[in-house]
Amino acid sequence: MTVTKTAAYETLTESSAAALAVRLGLFPSKSTLTCQEIGDGNLNLVFRVYDKEQQKGLIIKQAVPYAKVVGESWPLSLDRARIESSALIRQAEHVPHLVPKVYYSDTELAVTVLEDLSHLKIARKGLIDGKDYPHLSEDIGEFLGKTHFYSSEYALDPTVKERLVKQFTNPDLCDITESLVFTDPFFDHETNDFEEELRNEAEDIWRNEALKIEAAKLKQRFLSAEETLIHGDLHTGSIFAGEEAETKVIDPEFAFFGPIGFDIGQFIANLLLNALSREENRRAPLYRHVETVWNTFSRTFSEAWKNDALDACKNEKGRLESVLKQTFEDAAGFAGCEIIRRAIGLAHVADLDTIVPFSRRISQKKLALKIGAAFIEKRSGFRTPKDMIEAFRNALKE
Ligand code: SR1
Ligand code: MG
């Protein structure tokens, strides 16, 4: 559903965002508030409203009717604000400790008012600064195992699932992923953005018909496997992490019913992109995260399956194993597409873009392209996260 702006829609400013918070009764009218636009993502405005006296803050997130990173030439449905608040509320039913609280949402203004998580740091930034976040992958594994099982066809009555599939139909944002993750980087497309020093490697990808066909198959899985409500954009920039064991998954505006392996693949890809930015002797925590996220996901998903699956074959030997096997294969392939697009596509990651000197940045991006292709091509042979790590390390050696 494309939702364009109505007469009630107006883009918030720092002062109108603060006024909205007061109007909603979230702060007393006499409060002295500060408000700052802090959004550094690709799509939305994000305001932090803070009352110094009460030492209380909150976040007002507003969708704008275009992709902020590109500008008004790329119109985008405001419906993503409804999708995001509905997904957060649904996720909170199963993992309330791993998502921000939603205080208010307004579909016409495309606004969601959220818990202020300013005491935490975006995981991507922390990882780039050398933090290891020992609890990160266990928390994300639990988030994925629970949210993915309890919104899946294995746990839901078919009519409920059908209703949810409709509620979370998200064509504009799925279209972004179809183009920017699965299509454009595999062709000489105008959205691609890379250093001239990567041209030969990019052209190798565009000429590699077998690889392009595998990417097309993965796109088809993304589009047609309505398995569960996925987050849809689970890179390390969509996660807040703390020094203590505290993790919050934010920004599920790309949520829709898609393949279970997609979020796992994107998370693993972004861990490995960070690993590429580090020297080998600092990569072990990232390798551990890759293993832990899969192991925790599959343990949590399996426990939920044992307790609550409605599947007629739930106890037949091999049934759950086949679901997990397909999920792992998909995750590896999706990870490969994500790694490639972050090196030559439109939306980069700071992990690679801040590597110095420039010559190392280029060599690590070339490795990213090799690793991404290996993950896509070899995904059906991967059985465990160790196979992924081995493929990653082999590419570094060759
Ligand atoms: C036009 S949006 C570019 C990227 O930002 C989002 O976070 C998604 O990853 C999307 O692909
Ligand atoms: Mg985002």
Coordinates of C-alpha atoms and ligand atoms in Angstrom, one line a residue:
M1 CA 0.0 0.0 0.0
T2 CA 1.5 3.3 -1.0
V3 CA 0.6 5.9 1.6
T4 CA 1.3 9.5 0.4
K5 CA 1.1 12.4 2.7
T6 CA -2.3 13.7 3.7
A7 CA -3.3 17.3 4.7
A8 CA -2.6 16.3 8.3
Y9 CA 1.1 15.4 7.5
E10 CA 3.7 18.0 8.2
T11 CA 7.4 17.5 8.5
L12 CA 8.4 18.0 12.1
T13 CA 11.1 20.5 13.1
E14 CA 13.0 20.4 16.4
S15 CA 10.5 22.8 18.0
S16 CA 7.3 21.2 16.6
A17 CA 8.7 17.7 17.7
A18 CA 9.1 19.1 21.3
A19 CA 5.6 20.6 21.1
L20 CA 4.2 17.3 20.0
A21 CA 5.7 15.5 22.9
V22 CA 4.1 18.0 25.3
R23 CA 0.7 17.8 23.4
L24 CA 0.8 14.1 23.8
G25 CA 1.2 14.5 27.6
L26 CA 4.6 12.8 27.5
F27 CA 6.1 15.8 29.3
P28 CA 4.4 18.4 31.6
S29 CA 3.6 21.6 29.8
K30 CA 6.0 23.7 31.9
S31 CA 9.0 21.5 31.1
T32 CA 12.1 23.0 29.7
L33 CA 12.8 20.7 26.8
T34 CA 15.7 20.5 24.4
C35 CA 15.2 18.8 21.1
Q36 CA 17.8 17.7 18.6
E37 CA 17.4 16.0 15.2
I38 CA 19.9 13.1 15.5
G39 CA 18.9 10.9 12.5
D40 CA 21.9 9.6 10.7
G41 CA 20.1 6.8 8.8
N42 CA 19.1 6.6 5.2
L43 CA 15.4 7.2 5.5
N44 CA 13.9 9.1 8.4
L45 CA 14.0 12.1 10.7
V46 CA 14.8 11.2 14.3
F47 CA 14.4 13.7 17.2
R48 CA 15.6 13.3 20.7
V49 CA 13.5 15.3 23.1
Y50 CA 15.0 15.7 26.6
D51 CA 13.9 17.2 29.9
K52 CA 17.1 18.0 31.8
E53 CA 15.2 18.5 35.1
Q54 CA 13.5 15.2 35.1
Q55 CA 16.5 13.6 33.3
K56 CA 14.0 12.0 31.0
G57 CA 14.2 11.7 27.2
L58 CA 12.3 10.1 24.4
I59 CA 12.7 9.6 20.6
I60 CA 10.3 10.8 18.0
K61 CA 10.9 9.1 14.7
Q62 CA 9.2 10.5 11.6
A63 CA 9.1 9.0 8.1
V64 CA 9.5 11.5 5.3
P65 CA 7.8 10.8 1.9
Y66 CA 11.1 10.0 0.1
A67 CA 14.3 8.2 0.8
K68 CA 16.4 10.8 2.7
V69 CA 19.7 9.3 1.5
V70 CA 18.8 10.0 -2.2
G71 CA 16.4 12.9 -1.9
E72 CA 12.8 13.7 -3.1
S73 CA 13.5 12.1 -6.5
W74 CA 13.0 8.7 -4.7
P75 CA 9.4 8.8 -3.3
L76 CA 8.7 6.4 -0.5
S77 CA 5.5 5.4 1.2
L78 CA 4.9 6.8 4.7
D79 CA 3.3 3.4 5.5
R80 CA 6.6 2.3 6.8
A81 CA 6.0 4.1 10.1
R82 CA 2.9 1.9 10.6
I83 CA 4.8 -1.2 9.7
E84 CA 7.6 -0.2 12.1
S85 CA 5.4 0.4 15.2
S86 CA 3.3 -2.7 14.5
A87 CA 6.4 -4.9 14.2
L88 CA 7.9 -3.5 17.4
I89 CA 4.7 -4.2 19.2
R90 CA 4.5 -7.7 17.9
Q91 CA 8.2 -8.4 18.7
A92 CA 7.7 -7.1 22.2
E93 CA 5.2 -9.9 22.8
H94 CA 8.1 -12.4 22.6
V95 CA 11.2 -10.4 23.4
P96 CA 10.2 -7.3 25.3
H97 CA 13.8 -6.9 26.7
L98 CA 15.3 -6.8 23.2
V99 CA 13.2 -4.0 21.6
P100 CA 12.5 -0.4 22.5
K101 CA 9.2 0.5 24.1
V102 CA 6.6 2.2 21.8
Y103 CA 4.9 5.1 23.6
Y104 CA 2.7 6.3 20.8
S105 CA 2.2 6.1 17.0
D106 CA 0.4 8.1 14.5
T107 CA 0.0 6.8 10.9
E108 CA -1.0 10.2 9.4
L109 CA 1.9 12.0 10.8
A110 CA 4.0 8.9 10.2
V111 CA 5.4 9.3 13.7
T112 CA 6.5 6.7 16.3
V113 CA 7.4 7.8 19.8
L114 CA 10.0 5.5 21.3
E115 CA 12.0 4.8 24.4
D116 CA 15.2 6.8 24.5
L117 CA 18.2 4.5 24.2
S118 CA 20.9 7.1 24.3
H119 CA 22.8 5.3 27.0
L120 CA 23.5 2.6 24.4
K121 CA 25.6 2.8 21.2
I122 CA 24.8 1.7 17.7
A123 CA 26.6 -1.7 17.5
R124 CA 28.2 -0.8 14.2
K125 CA 29.9 2.3 15.7
G126 CA 31.0 0.3 18.8
L127 CA 32.4 -2.5 16.7
I128 CA 34.3 0.0 14.6
D129 CA 35.7 1.5 17.8
G130 CA 37.0 -1.9 18.7
K131 CA 34.3 -3.0 21.2
D132 CA 33.4 -6.7 21.1
Y133 CA 30.0 -6.8 22.8
P134 CA 30.3 -10.4 24.2
H135 CA 26.5 -10.7 24.6
L136 CA 25.5 -9.4 21.3
S137 CA 25.1 -12.6 19.3
E138 CA 23.3 -14.5 22.1
D139 CA 20.8 -11.7 22.3
I140 CA 20.3 -11.5 18.6
G141 CA 20.0 -15.3 18.4
E142 CA 17.3 -15.2 21.0
F143 CA 15.5 -12.3 19.2
L144 CA 15.6 -14.2 15.9
G145 CA 14.7 -17.6 17.4
K146 CA 11.6 -16.3 19.2
T147 CA 10.3 -13.6 16.9
H148 CA 10.8 -15.8 13.8
F149 CA 9.2 -18.9 15.3
Y150 CA 6.2 -17.2 16.9
S151 CA 5.3 -15.3 13.7
S152 CA 5.9 -18.3 11.4
E153 CA 3.5 -20.6 9.7
Y154 CA 4.8 -23.3 12.1
A155 CA 3.2 -21.5 15.1
L156 CA 0.2 -19.6 13.6
D157 CA -3.2 -20.6 12.6
P158 CA -3.4 -20.2 8.8
T159 CA -6.1 -17.5 9.0
V160 CA -4.1 -15.5 11.5
K161 CA -1.0 -15.8 9.4
E162 CA -2.9 -14.7 6.3
R163 CA -4.2 -11.6 8.2
L164 CA -0.7 -10.8 9.3
V165 CA 0.8 -11.2 5.9
K166 CA -1.7 -8.6 4.6
Q167 CA -1.0 -6.3 7.6
F168 CA 2.7 -6.4 6.9
T169 CA 2.6 -6.0 3.1
N170 CA 5.5 -3.6 2.5
P171 CA 6.0 -3.2 -1.2
D172 CA 8.1 0.0 -1.3
L173 CA 10.6 -1.2 1.2
C174 CA 10.8 -4.7 -0.3
D175 CA 11.4 -3.0 -3.6
I176 CA 14.5 -1.2 -2.1
T177 CA 15.9 -4.5 -1.0
E178 CA 15.1 -6.3 -4.3
S179 CA 17.0 -3.5 -6.2
L180 CA 19.8 -2.6 -3.8
V181 CA 20.6 -6.0 -2.4
F182 CA 19.7 -8.6 -5.1
T183 CA 19.8 -6.8 -8.4
D184 CA 21.7 -3.6 -9.0
P185 CA 25.1 -4.7 -7.6
F186 CA 25.0 -7.6 -10.1
F187 CA 24.6 -5.3 -13.1
D188 CA 26.1 -2.1 -14.4
H189 CA 23.4 -0.1 -12.7
E190 CA 23.3 3.6 -12.1
T191 CA 22.7 3.2 -8.4
N192 CA 26.0 1.5 -7.8
D193 CA 28.7 3.5 -6.1
F194 CA 32.3 2.4 -5.9
E195 CA 35.8 3.5 -6.2
E196 CA 37.3 3.3 -9.7
E197 CA 39.9 1.0 -8.3
L198 CA 37.2 -1.7 -7.9
R199 CA 35.9 -1.5 -11.5
N200 CA 37.6 -4.7 -12.8
E201 CA 36.2 -6.7 -9.9
A202 CA 32.7 -5.2 -10.3
E203 CA 32.8 -6.0 -14.0
D204 CA 33.9 -9.6 -13.2
I205 CA 30.7 -9.8 -11.1
W206 CA 28.5 -8.4 -13.9
R207 CA 30.0 -10.9 -16.3
N208 CA 29.6 -13.9 -14.0
E209 CA 26.3 -15.4 -15.3
A210 CA 26.3 -18.3 -12.9
L211 CA 26.6 -15.9 -9.9
K212 CA 23.9 -13.7 -11.2
I213 CA 21.6 -16.6 -11.6
E214 CA 22.2 -17.6 -8.0
A215 CA 21.5 -14.1 -6.8
A216 CA 18.3 -14.2 -8.8
K217 CA 17.3 -17.4 -7.1
L218 CA 18.0 -15.8 -3.7
K219 CA 15.8 -12.8 -4.7
Q220 CA 13.1 -15.2 -5.6
R221 CA 13.3 -16.8 -2.1
F222 CA 13.2 -13.3 -0.6
L223 CA 10.1 -12.4 -2.6
S224 CA 8.1 -15.6 -2.4
A225 CA 9.0 -17.4 0.8
E226 CA 6.3 -15.9 3.2
E227 CA 7.7 -17.9 6.1
T228 CA 7.7 -15.4 9.0
L229 CA 7.6 -11.7 10.0
I230 CA 11.2 -10.7 9.4
H231 CA 12.9 -7.5 10.6
G232 CA 14.1 -7.0 7.0
D233 CA 17.1 -4.7 7.7
L234 CA 19.0 -6.4 10.5
H235 CA 22.5 -4.9 10.0
T236 CA 24.6 -3.8 12.9
G237 CA 23.3 -0.2 12.4
S238 CA 19.8 -1.5 13.4
I239 CA 21.1 -2.7 16.8
F240 CA 21.9 -0.7 20.0
A241 CA 24.4 -2.4 22.3
G242 CA 25.7 -1.6 25.8
E243 CA 28.8 -2.1 27.8
E244 CA 26.7 -4.3 30.1
A245 CA 24.5 -7.1 28.7
E246 CA 21.9 -4.9 27.0
T247 CA 20.9 -5.2 23.4
K248 CA 17.9 -3.6 21.6
V249 CA 16.9 -4.2 18.0
I250 CA 15.5 -1.1 16.3
D251 CA 14.2 0.1 13.0
P252 CA 12.0 -2.7 11.7
E253 CA 10.4 -0.5 9.0
F254 CA 11.5 -3.1 6.3
A255 CA 9.5 -5.8 8.1
F256 CA 7.3 -8.2 6.0
F257 CA 6.6 -11.9 5.7
G258 CA 9.8 -13.3 4.1
P259 CA 12.3 -16.1 4.5
I260 CA 13.6 -16.9 8.0
G261 CA 17.2 -16.9 6.9
F262 CA 17.2 -13.3 5.7
D263 CA 17.8 -11.5 9.0
I264 CA 20.4 -14.1 10.1
G265 CA 22.2 -13.6 6.8
Q266 CA 22.3 -9.8 7.1
F267 CA 23.5 -9.9 10.7
I268 CA 26.3 -12.4 9.9
A269 CA 27.3 -10.4 6.8
N270 CA 27.7 -7.2 8.8
L271 CA 29.7 -9.0 11.5
L272 CA 32.0 -10.2 8.7
L273 CA 32.2 -6.8 7.1
N274 CA 33.5 -5.5 10.5
A275 CA 35.9 -8.5 10.7
L276 CA 37.3 -7.3 7.3
S277 CA 38.1 -3.9 8.8
R278 CA 40.1 -5.5 11.6
E279 CA 43.5 -7.2 11.6
E280 CA 43.3 -11.0 11.9
N281 CA 44.4 -11.0 15.5
R282 CA 41.2 -8.9 16.4
R283 CA 38.8 -11.0 14.4
A284 CA 38.1 -13.9 16.9
P285 CA 35.2 -12.1 18.7
L286 CA 33.4 -11.7 15.3
Y287 CA 33.9 -15.3 14.4
R288 CA 32.5 -16.3 17.8
H289 CA 29.5 -14.1 17.2
V290 CA 28.8 -15.8 13.8
E291 CA 28.8 -19.2 15.6
T292 CA 26.8 -18.0 18.6
V293 CA 24.1 -16.2 16.7
W294 CA 23.4 -19.3 14.6
N295 CA 23.6 -21.7 17.6
T296 CA 21.4 -19.6 19.8
F297 CA 18.9 -19.0 17.0
S298 CA 18.6 -22.7 16.2
R299 CA 18.4 -23.7 19.9
T300 CA 15.7 -21.1 20.7
F301 CA 13.8 -21.9 17.5
S302 CA 14.0 -25.6 18.3
E303 CA 12.8 -25.2 21.8
A304 CA 9.8 -23.1 20.7
W305 CA 9.1 -25.7 18.0
K306 CA 9.1 -28.6 20.6
N307 CA 6.7 -26.7 22.8
D308 CA 4.4 -24.9 20.4
A309 CA 4.7 -26.0 16.7
L310 CA 1.4 -26.7 15.0
D311 CA 3.1 -28.5 12.1
A312 CA 1.5 -31.9 11.5
C313 CA 4.9 -33.5 11.1
K314 CA 6.5 -31.6 14.1
N315 CA 7.7 -34.8 15.7
E316 CA 8.8 -36.7 12.6
K317 CA 12.5 -37.2 12.5
G318 CA 14.1 -34.7 10.1
R319 CA 11.2 -32.2 9.8
L320 CA 12.7 -29.5 12.0
E321 CA 16.2 -30.3 10.7
S322 CA 15.0 -29.7 7.1
V323 CA 13.6 -26.2 8.1
L324 CA 16.9 -25.3 9.8
K325 CA 19.0 -26.6 6.9
Q326 CA 17.0 -24.5 4.4
T327 CA 17.3 -21.5 6.7
F328 CA 21.1 -21.9 7.0
E329 CA 21.6 -22.2 3.3
D330 CA 19.4 -19.1 2.7
A331 CA 21.3 -17.2 5.4
A332 CA 24.6 -17.9 3.7
G333 CA 23.3 -16.8 0.3
F334 CA 21.7 -13.7 1.7
A335 CA 24.9 -12.9 3.6
G336 CA 26.8 -13.1 0.3
C337 CA 24.5 -10.6 -1.4
E338 CA 24.7 -8.2 1.5
I339 CA 28.5 -8.3 1.6
I340 CA 28.7 -7.6 -2.1
R341 CA 26.2 -4.7 -2.1
R342 CA 28.0 -3.0 0.8
A343 CA 31.2 -2.9 -1.2
I344 CA 29.8 -1.7 -4.6
G345 CA 26.1 -0.9 -4.2
L346 CA 24.3 2.3 -3.2
A347 CA 24.3 1.9 0.6
H348 CA 27.8 1.5 2.0
V349 CA 28.9 0.6 5.6
A350 CA 31.3 2.7 7.6
D351 CA 33.2 -0.5 8.6
L352 CA 34.7 -0.6 5.1
D353 CA 34.5 3.1 4.1
T354 CA 36.6 4.2 7.1
I355 CA 39.5 1.7 6.5
V356 CA 42.8 3.6 6.2
P357 CA 45.0 3.8 4.3
F358 CA 43.0 4.0 1.0
S359 CA 45.0 1.1 -0.5
R360 CA 43.9 -1.2 2.4
R361 CA 40.3 0.0 2.0
I362 CA 40.4 -1.1 -1.7
S363 CA 42.0 -4.5 -0.9
Q364 CA 39.4 -5.2 1.8
K365 CA 36.6 -4.3 -0.5
K366 CA 38.0 -6.6 -3.2
L367 CA 38.1 -9.4 -0.6
A368 CA 34.5 -8.5 0.3
L369 CA 33.4 -9.1 -3.3
K370 CA 35.3 -12.5 -3.3
I371 CA 33.8 -13.6 0.0
G372 CA 30.3 -12.5 -1.0
A373 CA 30.5 -14.5 -4.3
A374 CA 31.9 -17.6 -2.4
F375 CA 28.9 -17.5 0.1
I376 CA 26.4 -17.3 -2.7
E377 CA 28.0 -20.0 -4.9
K378 CA 28.9 -22.4 -2.1
R379 CA 25.9 -21.9 0.2
S380 CA 24.3 -25.3 -0.4
G381 CA 27.5 -27.0 0.8
F382 CA 27.6 -25.0 4.1
R383 CA 26.5 -27.0 7.1
T384 CA 27.6 -25.0 10.1
P385 CA 28.9 -21.5 10.9
K386 CA 32.4 -22.9 10.9
D387 CA 32.0 -23.5 7.1
M388 CA 31.2 -19.8 6.7
I389 CA 34.2 -18.7 8.7
E390 CA 36.4 -21.1 6.8
A391 CA 35.2 -19.7 3.4
F392 CA 35.9 -16.2 4.8
R393 CA 39.4 -17.1 5.9
N394 CA 40.2 -19.0 2.7
A395 CA 39.3 -15.9 0.7
L396 CA 41.8 -13.9 2.8
K397 CA 44.5 -16.5 2.1
E398 CA 44.1 -17.0 -1.7
Ligands
SR1_1 C1 17.6 3.9 0.1 S1 17.7 3.0 1.6 C2 19.3 2.3 1.6 C3 19.5 1.2 2.7 O1 19.3 1.8 4.0 C4 18.5 0.9 4.7 O2 19.0 0.8 6.0 C5 18.5 -0.4 4.0 O3 19.6 -1.2 4.3 C6 18.6 0.0 2.6 O4 19.0 -0.9 1.7
MG2 MG 17.2 1.6 9.3

